[in-house]
Structure formats: structure tokens, C-alpha cells
């Protein structure tokens, strides 16, 4: 059996963390672009992007988004996956507007979920609006699954013609108030995905490593990065996203999984085909 090459997605900064959580978090536009370049050189092929201003504050300002995307594209061949989740409290209109930027991929969370003390709000009408805009603009959605019920929303969107298979999912488990990051839960979700889907797994905090190891050994792809986990090992902060990417690379090598080139990653995700349409 030919084993498919591994796509490494880096969620490098998120919108909720600050330098107080870890001094190694890239927060300014220059830091984010430099970090994108570092992980690209190591072998990451997808960059899950949240944009921040010069002070490191998350922003949905379209000009800032376009500027940072342009700079990352100039330096790397990364597939830029723009977050449509934004930060807790961002407006629905603002999140929808981010898709006016020129990107090939965007995250699309398929339901609301408790997020520690907060709620990450994704009402169904917003999900439809985001899916419709992605379809119209030929932006490949990464379908974010925090809980099993979110897969049912994917089936509902397929039924309405708002998602075009083959789909790509990221199952992220283990956050506060989410489905716990167990193999049993991950396999239960994977069993419900449409048959020809591609998927990656990710876990929050100490769940990151076991979730990505499962994906590496079961034909999935991985999402790693400081957005989900700031530690390299117990009590040891990762000194940047490169440490976490290197950890994923080590695991891949140990399990005999080759890393996808940017061209292969585009092919696996169907992004080349979309560009040509
Ligand atoms: N910042 C979280 C509330 C995404 O990027 O698509 C949402 C989030 C998900 O990070
Ligand atoms: Zn995110």
C-alpha cells in the first residue's frame, strides 16, 4: 500500500494567547511572517493564520490581513489557511468579511462550543454564509470539528450543495468544554466523515502529541502549533512553532511517513484543481 505523504499544518499564534502565556508566541505582523518562513523551511505546508496588529492585538482589518498574506506569499510557498473563527467576541460580519482576502483555504468551524469560560459562537446561519462565500470564491474549507455533532452539520451542508466533496476536516479535541482527546472519540468521529474525505487531527495542550501520533500512523495529517499547545514536554515551553514542527517531523520519521511537498499538499487538498477552475 502506498502511504500518502503527510501534510503538516501550523496553527502558530491563535487569537487568544499573549506573550504572557509564552514569550515565544509570534504576535506582531513581522514576527508572524518570520515564523511562517521558519516553519515552511522545516517542511510545514499549511499555515493557519490569525492576523494581529503592531501591538499584537488580534484584528479582522482587511488591509492588515491582505498585507500579511502578501508578505507570507512572497517569502514562502505555504498554503495560507485564513481563520474565519477570529477571536472570541469578534462580530459575525467581520469574520465573514475576512474572506474578501485572496486565499486558497479558510477554517470553517461547524458549530458553537464552550471555550473555557467563554463561548466560541458559530450559529448555523453564519456557518452557511461562510460556506457559501467559500464556495463562491473557490476557497477550500478546513472543516473544524470540536465535537461529534459538528460532523452532522457537514452532512447538512453537503445536502444543501454548500460543500463540495472531497472534504478536508481537522478534528481538534481536548480543549476546555470540548470532547476529550481520546482515541475512542477520535475514531468515532473519523467513522462518521464522508468516505473520500481527508483529515488531520490535533489536540489541545498535552493531547497534541498523542492526537498527531494517531494521525501519522493512521493515514491522517496533522495540525500542530502554539495556538493549541505551548509546551514541548511537561513544564518545558516550546521555543516557537519550529520546536513543535520538529517534534511532528521526528514522529513522522519514526513511523516512516514522508512529508508532503507544497505541490503534493495542494494536490491532496484539491487546491490545484480549484485554482484552475
Ligand atoms: N480563536 C478561537 C475562538 C479558528 O481559527 O478557526 C477560534 C479559532 C478557530 O481559533
Ligand atoms: Zn485558529
PDB file of C-alpha atoms and ligand atoms in Angstrom:
ATOM      1  CA  UNK A   1       0.000   0.000   0.000  1.00  0.00           C
ATOM      2  CA  UNK A   2       1.292   3.448  -0.923  1.00  0.00           C
ATOM      3  CA  UNK A   3       1.250   5.713   2.106  1.00  0.00           C
ATOM      4  CA  UNK A   4       0.159   9.259   1.425  1.00  0.00           C
ATOM      5  CA  UNK A   5       2.636  11.977   2.318  1.00  0.00           C
ATOM      6  CA  UNK A   6       1.978  13.944   5.485  1.00  0.00           C
ATOM      7  CA  UNK A   7       0.657  17.497   5.476  1.00  0.00           C
ATOM      8  CA  UNK A   8       1.762  19.499   8.495  1.00  0.00           C
ATOM      9  CA  UNK A   9      -0.486  22.441   9.314  1.00  0.00           C
ATOM     10  CA  UNK A  10       0.836  25.020  11.740  1.00  0.00           C
ATOM     11  CA  UNK A  11      -1.585  26.975  13.904  1.00  0.00           C
ATOM     12  CA  UNK A  12       1.090  29.341  15.032  1.00  0.00           C
ATOM     13  CA  UNK A  13      -0.436  32.114  17.099  1.00  0.00           C
ATOM     14  CA  UNK A  14      -4.233  31.863  17.518  1.00  0.00           C
ATOM     15  CA  UNK A  15      -6.178  34.807  18.806  1.00  0.00           C
ATOM     16  CA  UNK A  16      -6.482  34.122  22.499  1.00  0.00           C
ATOM     17  CA  UNK A  17      -2.878  33.749  23.679  1.00  0.00           C
ATOM     18  CA  UNK A  18      -0.489  36.584  24.533  1.00  0.00           C
ATOM     19  CA  UNK A  19       3.234  36.893  25.253  1.00  0.00           C
ATOM     20  CA  UNK A  20       2.276  36.488  28.918  1.00  0.00           C
ATOM     21  CA  UNK A  21       1.298  32.895  28.160  1.00  0.00           C
ATOM     22  CA  UNK A  22       4.546  32.270  26.344  1.00  0.00           C
ATOM     23  CA  UNK A  23       7.242  34.737  25.276  1.00  0.00           C
ATOM     24  CA  UNK A  24       7.803  32.585  22.159  1.00  0.00           C
ATOM     25  CA  UNK A  25       4.410  33.426  20.628  1.00  0.00           C
ATOM     26  CA  UNK A  26       4.701  35.388  17.368  1.00  0.00           C
ATOM     27  CA  UNK A  27       2.278  38.288  17.675  1.00  0.00           C
ATOM     28  CA  UNK A  28       3.342  41.252  15.531  1.00  0.00           C
ATOM     29  CA  UNK A  29       2.977  41.061  11.738  1.00  0.00           C
ATOM     30  CA  UNK A  30       6.786  40.873  11.322  1.00  0.00           C
ATOM     31  CA  UNK A  31       7.056  38.080  13.884  1.00  0.00           C
ATOM     32  CA  UNK A  32       4.231  36.148  12.242  1.00  0.00           C
ATOM     33  CA  UNK A  33       5.784  36.410   8.764  1.00  0.00           C
ATOM     34  CA  UNK A  34       9.202  35.345  10.095  1.00  0.00           C
ATOM     35  CA  UNK A  35       7.600  32.398  11.907  1.00  0.00           C
ATOM     36  CA  UNK A  36       5.742  31.349   8.745  1.00  0.00           C
ATOM     37  CA  UNK A  37       9.056  31.295   6.922  1.00  0.00           C
ATOM     38  CA  UNK A  38      10.742  29.227   9.636  1.00  0.00           C
ATOM     39  CA  UNK A  39       8.085  26.507   9.668  1.00  0.00           C
ATOM     40  CA  UNK A  40       7.931  26.442   5.869  1.00  0.00           C
ATOM     41  CA  UNK A  41      11.684  25.825   5.667  1.00  0.00           C
ATOM     42  CA  UNK A  42      11.252  22.922   8.095  1.00  0.00           C
ATOM     43  CA  UNK A  43       8.548  21.263   5.976  1.00  0.00           C
ATOM     44  CA  UNK A  44       5.164  22.592   7.051  1.00  0.00           C
ATOM     45  CA  UNK A  45       2.834  23.187   4.105  1.00  0.00           C
ATOM     46  CA  UNK A  46      -0.289  24.812   5.580  1.00  0.00           C
ATOM     47  CA  UNK A  47      -0.309  27.896   7.806  1.00  0.00           C
ATOM     48  CA  UNK A  48      -3.452  28.567   9.855  1.00  0.00           C
ATOM     49  CA  UNK A  49      -3.399  32.350  10.126  1.00  0.00           C
ATOM     50  CA  UNK A  50      -4.826  34.759  12.690  1.00  0.00           C
ATOM     51  CA  UNK A  51      -3.800  38.334  11.997  1.00  0.00           C
ATOM     52  CA  UNK A  52      -2.669  40.764  14.670  1.00  0.00           C
ATOM     53  CA  UNK A  53      -1.745  44.442  14.648  1.00  0.00           C
ATOM     54  CA  UNK A  54       1.634  46.021  15.541  1.00  0.00           C
ATOM     55  CA  UNK A  55       0.720  45.770  19.236  1.00  0.00           C
ATOM     56  CA  UNK A  56      -0.072  42.086  18.882  1.00  0.00           C
ATOM     57  CA  UNK A  57      -3.828  42.565  19.250  1.00  0.00           C
ATOM     58  CA  UNK A  58      -5.974  40.252  17.063  1.00  0.00           C
ATOM     59  CA  UNK A  59      -7.640  42.113  14.220  1.00  0.00           C
ATOM     60  CA  UNK A  60     -10.024  41.389  11.351  1.00  0.00           C
ATOM     61  CA  UNK A  61      -8.905  44.511   9.471  1.00  0.00           C
ATOM     62  CA  UNK A  62      -8.892  43.507   5.826  1.00  0.00           C
ATOM     63  CA  UNK A  63      -5.935  45.680   4.813  1.00  0.00           C
ATOM     64  CA  UNK A  64      -3.785  44.151   7.533  1.00  0.00           C
ATOM     65  CA  UNK A  65      -4.906  40.672   6.533  1.00  0.00           C
ATOM     66  CA  UNK A  66      -4.075  41.295   2.875  1.00  0.00           C
ATOM     67  CA  UNK A  67      -0.664  42.792   3.763  1.00  0.00           C
ATOM     68  CA  UNK A  68       0.419  39.878   5.925  1.00  0.00           C
ATOM     69  CA  UNK A  69      -0.827  37.307   3.390  1.00  0.00           C
ATOM     70  CA  UNK A  70       1.094  39.081   0.631  1.00  0.00           C
ATOM     71  CA  UNK A  71       4.286  39.039   2.704  1.00  0.00           C
ATOM     72  CA  UNK A  72       3.953  35.345   3.580  1.00  0.00           C
ATOM     73  CA  UNK A  73       3.293  34.522  -0.088  1.00  0.00           C
ATOM     74  CA  UNK A  74       6.394  36.476  -1.137  1.00  0.00           C
ATOM     75  CA  UNK A  75       8.609  34.522   1.260  1.00  0.00           C
ATOM     76  CA  UNK A  76       7.090  31.016   1.166  1.00  0.00           C
ATOM     77  CA  UNK A  77       5.033  28.548  -0.828  1.00  0.00           C
ATOM     78  CA  UNK A  78       2.759  27.882   2.145  1.00  0.00           C
ATOM     79  CA  UNK A  79      -0.947  27.288   1.664  1.00  0.00           C
ATOM     80  CA  UNK A  80      -2.396  30.055   3.778  1.00  0.00           C
ATOM     81  CA  UNK A  81      -5.447  28.936   5.714  1.00  0.00           C
ATOM     82  CA  UNK A  82      -7.120  32.070   6.973  1.00  0.00           C
ATOM     83  CA  UNK A  83      -9.027  31.648  10.229  1.00  0.00           C
ATOM     84  CA  UNK A  84     -12.672  32.599   9.977  1.00  0.00           C
ATOM     85  CA  UNK A  85     -13.022  31.822  13.682  1.00  0.00           C
ATOM     86  CA  UNK A  86     -11.269  35.041  14.648  1.00  0.00           C
ATOM     87  CA  UNK A  87     -11.131  35.836  18.346  1.00  0.00           C
ATOM     88  CA  UNK A  88     -13.823  35.262  20.965  1.00  0.00           C
ATOM     89  CA  UNK A  89     -16.237  38.177  20.688  1.00  0.00           C
ATOM     90  CA  UNK A  90     -15.497  39.063  17.057  1.00  0.00           C
ATOM     91  CA  UNK A  91     -18.566  40.021  15.053  1.00  0.00           C
ATOM     92  CA  UNK A  92     -20.122  37.634  12.535  1.00  0.00           C
ATOM     93  CA  UNK A  93     -19.927  40.337   9.809  1.00  0.00           C
ATOM     94  CA  UNK A  94     -16.228  40.903  10.498  1.00  0.00           C
ATOM     95  CA  UNK A  95     -15.458  37.194  10.319  1.00  0.00           C
ATOM     96  CA  UNK A  96     -17.343  36.857   7.030  1.00  0.00           C
ATOM     97  CA  UNK A  97     -15.556  39.854   5.546  1.00  0.00           C
ATOM     98  CA  UNK A  98     -12.095  38.327   6.106  1.00  0.00           C
ATOM     99  CA  UNK A  99     -12.873  36.043   3.157  1.00  0.00           C
ATOM    100  CA  UNK A 100     -12.525  39.037   0.825  1.00  0.00           C
ATOM    101  CA  UNK A 101      -8.780  38.398   1.116  1.00  0.00           C
ATOM    102  CA  UNK A 102      -7.137  36.364  -1.624  1.00  0.00           C
ATOM    103  CA  UNK A 103      -6.592  32.950  -0.020  1.00  0.00           C
ATOM    104  CA  UNK A 104      -6.926  29.325  -1.129  1.00  0.00           C
ATOM    105  CA  UNK A 105      -8.067  27.964   2.203  1.00  0.00           C
ATOM    106  CA  UNK A 106     -10.051  29.045   5.258  1.00  0.00           C
ATOM    107  CA  UNK A 107     -11.082  27.428   8.519  1.00  0.00           C
ATOM    108  CA  UNK A 108     -14.790  26.748   8.998  1.00  0.00           C
ATOM    109  CA  UNK A 109     -15.951  25.638  12.436  1.00  0.00           C
ATOM    110  CA  UNK A 110     -19.164  23.644  12.228  1.00  0.00           C
ATOM    111  CA  UNK A 111     -20.828  24.574  15.495  1.00  0.00           C
ATOM    112  CA  UNK A 112     -20.643  26.521  18.724  1.00  0.00           C
ATOM    113  CA  UNK A 113     -18.589  25.240  21.617  1.00  0.00           C
ATOM    114  CA  UNK A 114     -17.669  26.250  25.135  1.00  0.00           C
ATOM    115  CA  UNK A 115     -14.183  27.705  25.148  1.00  0.00           C
ATOM    116  CA  UNK A 116     -13.016  27.718  28.756  1.00  0.00           C
ATOM    117  CA  UNK A 117     -15.116  30.397  30.425  1.00  0.00           C
ATOM    118  CA  UNK A 118     -16.236  31.759  27.055  1.00  0.00           C
ATOM    119  CA  UNK A 119     -18.337  30.537  24.138  1.00  0.00           C
ATOM    120  CA  UNK A 120     -16.968  30.233  20.597  1.00  0.00           C
ATOM    121  CA  UNK A 121     -20.124  31.187  18.717  1.00  0.00           C
ATOM    122  CA  UNK A 122     -20.862  29.618  15.352  1.00  0.00           C
ATOM    123  CA  UNK A 123     -24.621  29.782  14.775  1.00  0.00           C
ATOM    124  CA  UNK A 124     -25.835  27.792  11.802  1.00  0.00           C
ATOM    125  CA  UNK A 125     -26.721  30.850   9.616  1.00  0.00           C
ATOM    126  CA  UNK A 126     -23.135  32.106   9.964  1.00  0.00           C
ATOM    127  CA  UNK A 127     -21.777  28.674   9.038  1.00  0.00           C
ATOM    128  CA  UNK A 128     -23.932  28.692   5.898  1.00  0.00           C
ATOM    129  CA  UNK A 129     -22.847  32.227   4.988  1.00  0.00           C
ATOM    130  CA  UNK A 130     -19.176  31.298   5.382  1.00  0.00           C
ATOM    131  CA  UNK A 131     -19.595  28.072   3.407  1.00  0.00           C
ATOM    132  CA  UNK A 132     -21.471  29.883   0.632  1.00  0.00           C
ATOM    133  CA  UNK A 133     -18.807  32.563   0.345  1.00  0.00           C
ATOM    134  CA  UNK A 134     -16.001  29.984   0.325  1.00  0.00           C
ATOM    135  CA  UNK A 135     -17.773  28.052  -2.413  1.00  0.00           C
ATOM    136  CA  UNK A 136     -18.285  31.185  -4.484  1.00  0.00           C
ATOM    137  CA  UNK A 137     -14.676  32.312  -4.053  1.00  0.00           C
ATOM    138  CA  UNK A 138     -13.194  28.860  -4.560  1.00  0.00           C
ATOM    139  CA  UNK A 139     -11.688  28.808  -1.050  1.00  0.00           C
ATOM    140  CA  UNK A 140     -11.127  25.288   0.279  1.00  0.00           C
ATOM    141  CA  UNK A 141     -12.650  24.989   3.743  1.00  0.00           C
ATOM    142  CA  UNK A 142     -10.853  23.159   6.508  1.00  0.00           C
ATOM    143  CA  UNK A 143     -13.837  21.883   8.483  1.00  0.00           C
ATOM    144  CA  UNK A 144     -13.070  22.246  12.179  1.00  0.00           C
ATOM    145  CA  UNK A 145     -14.631  19.531  14.336  1.00  0.00           C
ATOM    146  CA  UNK A 146     -14.601  20.043  18.105  1.00  0.00           C
ATOM    147  CA  UNK A 147     -17.401  17.593  18.807  1.00  0.00           C
ATOM    148  CA  UNK A 148     -19.218  14.799  17.019  1.00  0.00           C
ATOM    149  CA  UNK A 149     -22.378  16.824  16.397  1.00  0.00           C
ATOM    150  CA  UNK A 150     -20.374  19.140  14.141  1.00  0.00           C
ATOM    151  CA  UNK A 151     -19.947  16.329  11.611  1.00  0.00           C
ATOM    152  CA  UNK A 152     -23.719  16.273  11.196  1.00  0.00           C
ATOM    153  CA  UNK A 153     -23.550  19.932  10.166  1.00  0.00           C
ATOM    154  CA  UNK A 154     -21.107  18.946   7.424  1.00  0.00           C
ATOM    155  CA  UNK A 155     -23.644  16.406   6.115  1.00  0.00           C
ATOM    156  CA  UNK A 156     -26.358  19.080   6.238  1.00  0.00           C
ATOM    157  CA  UNK A 157     -24.194  21.483   4.202  1.00  0.00           C
ATOM    158  CA  UNK A 158     -23.395  18.740   1.677  1.00  0.00           C
ATOM    159  CA  UNK A 159     -27.117  18.112   1.306  1.00  0.00           C
ATOM    160  CA  UNK A 160     -27.637  21.792   0.530  1.00  0.00           C
ATOM    161  CA  UNK A 161     -24.828  21.812  -2.026  1.00  0.00           C
ATOM    162  CA  UNK A 162     -22.728  24.191   0.058  1.00  0.00           C
ATOM    163  CA  UNK A 163     -19.780  21.840   0.465  1.00  0.00           C
ATOM    164  CA  UNK A 164     -18.186  20.028  -2.460  1.00  0.00           C
ATOM    165  CA  UNK A 165     -16.588  16.686  -1.604  1.00  0.00           C
ATOM    166  CA  UNK A 166     -13.843  15.590  -1.246  1.00  0.00           C
ATOM    167  CA  UNK A 167     -13.801  17.484   2.023  1.00  0.00           C
ATOM    168  CA  UNK A 168     -10.949  18.170   4.406  1.00  0.00           C
ATOM    169  CA  UNK A 169     -11.578  18.008   8.167  1.00  0.00           C
ATOM    170  CA  UNK A 170      -9.481  18.902  11.180  1.00  0.00           C
ATOM    171  CA  UNK A 171     -10.602  17.106  14.324  1.00  0.00           C
ATOM    172  CA  UNK A 172      -9.449  19.073  17.328  1.00  0.00           C
ATOM    173  CA  UNK A 173     -10.120  17.571  20.739  1.00  0.00           C
ATOM    174  CA  UNK A 174      -9.216  18.108  24.362  1.00  0.00           C
ATOM    175  CA  UNK A 175      -9.899  21.798  24.911  1.00  0.00           C
ATOM    176  CA  UNK A 176     -11.833  23.049  27.943  1.00  0.00           C
ATOM    177  CA  UNK A 177     -15.504  22.167  27.429  1.00  0.00           C
ATOM    178  CA  UNK A 178     -14.872  20.141  24.242  1.00  0.00           C
ATOM    179  CA  UNK A 179     -14.937  16.441  23.537  1.00  0.00           C
ATOM    180  CA  UNK A 180     -11.981  14.845  25.371  1.00  0.00           C
ATOM    181  CA  UNK A 181      -8.982  13.831  23.281  1.00  0.00           C
ATOM    182  CA  UNK A 182      -9.226  10.047  23.414  1.00  0.00           C
ATOM    183  CA  UNK A 183      -8.584   7.589  20.600  1.00  0.00           C
ATOM    184  CA  UNK A 184     -12.110   6.252  21.102  1.00  0.00           C
ATOM    185  CA  UNK A 185     -13.619   9.718  20.500  1.00  0.00           C
ATOM    186  CA  UNK A 186     -11.350  10.455  17.555  1.00  0.00           C
ATOM    187  CA  UNK A 187     -12.174   7.140  15.877  1.00  0.00           C
ATOM    188  CA  UNK A 188     -15.894   7.650  16.499  1.00  0.00           C
ATOM    189  CA  UNK A 189     -15.713  10.990  14.656  1.00  0.00           C
ATOM    190  CA  UNK A 190     -13.500   9.677  11.847  1.00  0.00           C
ATOM    191  CA  UNK A 191     -16.014   6.889  11.260  1.00  0.00           C
ATOM    192  CA  UNK A 192     -18.697   9.482  10.520  1.00  0.00           C
ATOM    193  CA  UNK A 193     -16.778  11.519   7.931  1.00  0.00           C
ATOM    194  CA  UNK A 194     -17.798  11.214   4.276  1.00  0.00           C
ATOM    195  CA  UNK A 195     -15.862   8.324   2.757  1.00  0.00           C
ATOM    196  CA  UNK A 196     -13.478  10.204   0.461  1.00  0.00           C
ATOM    197  CA  UNK A 197     -12.530  12.913   2.980  1.00  0.00           C
ATOM    198  CA  UNK A 198      -9.024  13.827   4.031  1.00  0.00           C
ATOM    199  CA  UNK A 199      -8.472  14.677   7.682  1.00  0.00           C
ATOM    200  CA  UNK A 200      -5.993  15.914  10.200  1.00  0.00           C
ATOM    201  CA  UNK A 201      -6.015  15.552  13.951  1.00  0.00           C
ATOM    202  CA  UNK A 202      -4.945  17.942  16.644  1.00  0.00           C
ATOM    203  CA  UNK A 203      -5.192  18.124  20.393  1.00  0.00           C
ATOM    204  CA  UNK A 204      -5.018  20.859  22.968  1.00  0.00           C
ATOM    205  CA  UNK A 205      -2.166  21.006  25.480  1.00  0.00           C
ATOM    206  CA  UNK A 206      -0.755  17.620  26.354  1.00  0.00           C
ATOM    207  CA  UNK A 207      -3.273  15.979  23.988  1.00  0.00           C
ATOM    208  CA  UNK A 208      -1.448  17.418  20.999  1.00  0.00           C
ATOM    209  CA  UNK A 209       1.238  14.757  20.802  1.00  0.00           C
ATOM    210  CA  UNK A 210      -0.982  11.629  21.077  1.00  0.00           C
ATOM    211  CA  UNK A 211      -3.503  13.048  18.603  1.00  0.00           C
ATOM    212  CA  UNK A 212      -0.887  13.840  15.973  1.00  0.00           C
ATOM    213  CA  UNK A 213       0.827  10.491  16.525  1.00  0.00           C
ATOM    214  CA  UNK A 214      -2.503   8.750  15.893  1.00  0.00           C
ATOM    215  CA  UNK A 215      -2.930  10.733  12.675  1.00  0.00           C
ATOM    216  CA  UNK A 216       0.591   9.987  11.479  1.00  0.00           C
ATOM    217  CA  UNK A 217       0.074   6.262  11.989  1.00  0.00           C
ATOM    218  CA  UNK A 218      -3.458   6.097  10.555  1.00  0.00           C
ATOM    219  CA  UNK A 219      -3.142   7.925   7.256  1.00  0.00           C
ATOM    220  CA  UNK A 220      -4.289  11.327   8.512  1.00  0.00           C
ATOM    221  CA  UNK A 221      -2.500  14.649   8.553  1.00  0.00           C
ATOM    222  CA  UNK A 222      -1.511  16.817  11.490  1.00  0.00           C
ATOM    223  CA  UNK A 223      -2.122  20.242  12.877  1.00  0.00           C
ATOM    224  CA  UNK A 224       0.381  21.420  15.439  1.00  0.00           C
ATOM    225  CA  UNK A 225       1.403  24.829  16.763  1.00  0.00           C
ATOM    226  CA  UNK A 226       1.306  27.189  19.694  1.00  0.00           C
ATOM    227  CA  UNK A 227      -2.380  28.038  19.190  1.00  0.00           C
ATOM    228  CA  UNK A 228      -3.195  24.570  20.538  1.00  0.00           C
ATOM    229  CA  UNK A 229      -0.237  23.825  22.796  1.00  0.00           C
ATOM    230  CA  UNK A 230       2.625  25.952  24.125  1.00  0.00           C
ATOM    231  CA  UNK A 231       4.640  23.075  25.654  1.00  0.00           C
ATOM    232  CA  UNK A 232       7.210  20.823  24.068  1.00  0.00           C
ATOM    233  CA  UNK A 233       7.099  18.453  27.027  1.00  0.00           C
ATOM    234  CA  UNK A 234       5.823  18.611  30.603  1.00  0.00           C
ATOM    235  CA  UNK A 235       6.769  22.034  32.004  1.00  0.00           C
ATOM    236  CA  UNK A 236       9.037  22.897  29.049  1.00  0.00           C
ATOM    237  CA  UNK A 237       7.800  25.684  26.797  1.00  0.00           C
ATOM    238  CA  UNK A 238       8.260  25.218  23.058  1.00  0.00           C
ATOM    239  CA  UNK A 239      10.675  27.939  21.964  1.00  0.00           C
ATOM    240  CA  UNK A 240       8.497  28.738  18.967  1.00  0.00           C
ATOM    241  CA  UNK A 241       6.436  26.789  16.448  1.00  0.00           C
ATOM    242  CA  UNK A 242       9.582  25.282  14.954  1.00  0.00           C
ATOM    243  CA  UNK A 243      10.038  23.136  18.069  1.00  0.00           C
ATOM    244  CA  UNK A 244       6.556  21.676  17.620  1.00  0.00           C
ATOM    245  CA  UNK A 245       7.021  21.133  13.889  1.00  0.00           C
ATOM    246  CA  UNK A 246      10.332  19.375  14.602  1.00  0.00           C
ATOM    247  CA  UNK A 247       8.537  17.153  17.097  1.00  0.00           C
ATOM    248  CA  UNK A 248       5.986  16.198  14.423  1.00  0.00           C
ATOM    249  CA  UNK A 249       8.779  15.593  11.910  1.00  0.00           C
ATOM    250  CA  UNK A 250      10.566  13.277  14.361  1.00  0.00           C
ATOM    251  CA  UNK A 251       7.356  11.310  14.882  1.00  0.00           C
ATOM    252  CA  UNK A 252       6.771  11.080  11.143  1.00  0.00           C
ATOM    253  CA  UNK A 253      10.280   9.824  10.574  1.00  0.00           C
ATOM    254  CA  UNK A 254       9.976   7.270  13.364  1.00  0.00           C
ATOM    255  CA  UNK A 255       6.807   5.913  11.772  1.00  0.00           C
ATOM    256  CA  UNK A 256       8.132   6.006   8.213  1.00  0.00           C
ATOM    257  CA  UNK A 257       5.788   8.733   6.991  1.00  0.00           C
ATOM    258  CA  UNK A 258       7.168  11.033   4.314  1.00  0.00           C
ATOM    259  CA  UNK A 259       6.410  14.770   4.402  1.00  0.00           C
ATOM    260  CA  UNK A 260       4.297  16.262   1.610  1.00  0.00           C
ATOM    261  CA  UNK A 261       5.899  18.885  -0.600  1.00  0.00           C
ATOM    262  CA  UNK A 262       3.888  22.092  -1.162  1.00  0.00           C
ATOM    263  CA  UNK A 263       2.856  20.736  -4.560  1.00  0.00           C
ATOM    264  CA  UNK A 264       1.742  17.398  -3.085  1.00  0.00           C
ATOM    265  CA  UNK A 265      -0.147  19.158  -0.295  1.00  0.00           C
ATOM    266  CA  UNK A 266      -2.066  21.215  -2.872  1.00  0.00           C
ATOM    267  CA  UNK A 267      -2.865  18.075  -4.818  1.00  0.00           C
ATOM    268  CA  UNK A 268      -4.067  16.172  -1.743  1.00  0.00           C
ATOM    269  CA  UNK A 269      -6.270  19.091  -0.700  1.00  0.00           C
ATOM    270  CA  UNK A 270      -7.556  19.657  -4.229  1.00  0.00           C
ATOM    271  CA  UNK A 271      -6.295  23.199  -4.204  1.00  0.00           C
ATOM    272  CA  UNK A 272      -4.522  22.986  -7.547  1.00  0.00           C
ATOM    273  CA  UNK A 273      -7.761  21.878  -9.158  1.00  0.00           C
ATOM    274  CA  UNK A 274      -9.595  24.772  -7.555  1.00  0.00           C
ATOM    275  CA  UNK A 275      -7.017  27.273  -8.825  1.00  0.00           C
ATOM    276  CA  UNK A 276      -7.509  26.012 -12.370  1.00  0.00           C
ATOM    277  CA  UNK A 277     -11.319  26.127 -12.318  1.00  0.00           C
TER     278      UNK A 277
HETATM  279  N1  LIG B   1      -9.917  31.803  18.399  1.00  0.00           N
HETATM  280  C1  LIG B   1     -10.955  30.843  18.564  1.00  0.00           C
HETATM  281  C2  LIG B   1     -12.126  31.446  19.234  1.00  0.00           C
HETATM  282  C3  LIG B   1     -10.369  29.076  14.039  1.00  0.00           C
HETATM  283  O1  LIG B   1      -9.352  29.744  13.910  1.00  0.00           O
HETATM  284  O2  LIG B   1     -10.991  28.692  13.064  1.00  0.00           O
HETATM  285  C4  LIG B   1     -11.381  30.254  17.291  1.00  0.00           C
HETATM  286  C5  LIG B   1     -10.367  29.634  16.435  1.00  0.00           C
HETATM  287  C6  LIG B   1     -10.865  28.738  15.400  1.00  0.00           C
HETATM  288  O3  LIG B   1      -9.173  29.878  16.568  1.00  0.00           O
HETATM  289 ZN1  LIG B   2      -7.449  29.384  14.967  1.00  0.00          ZN
END
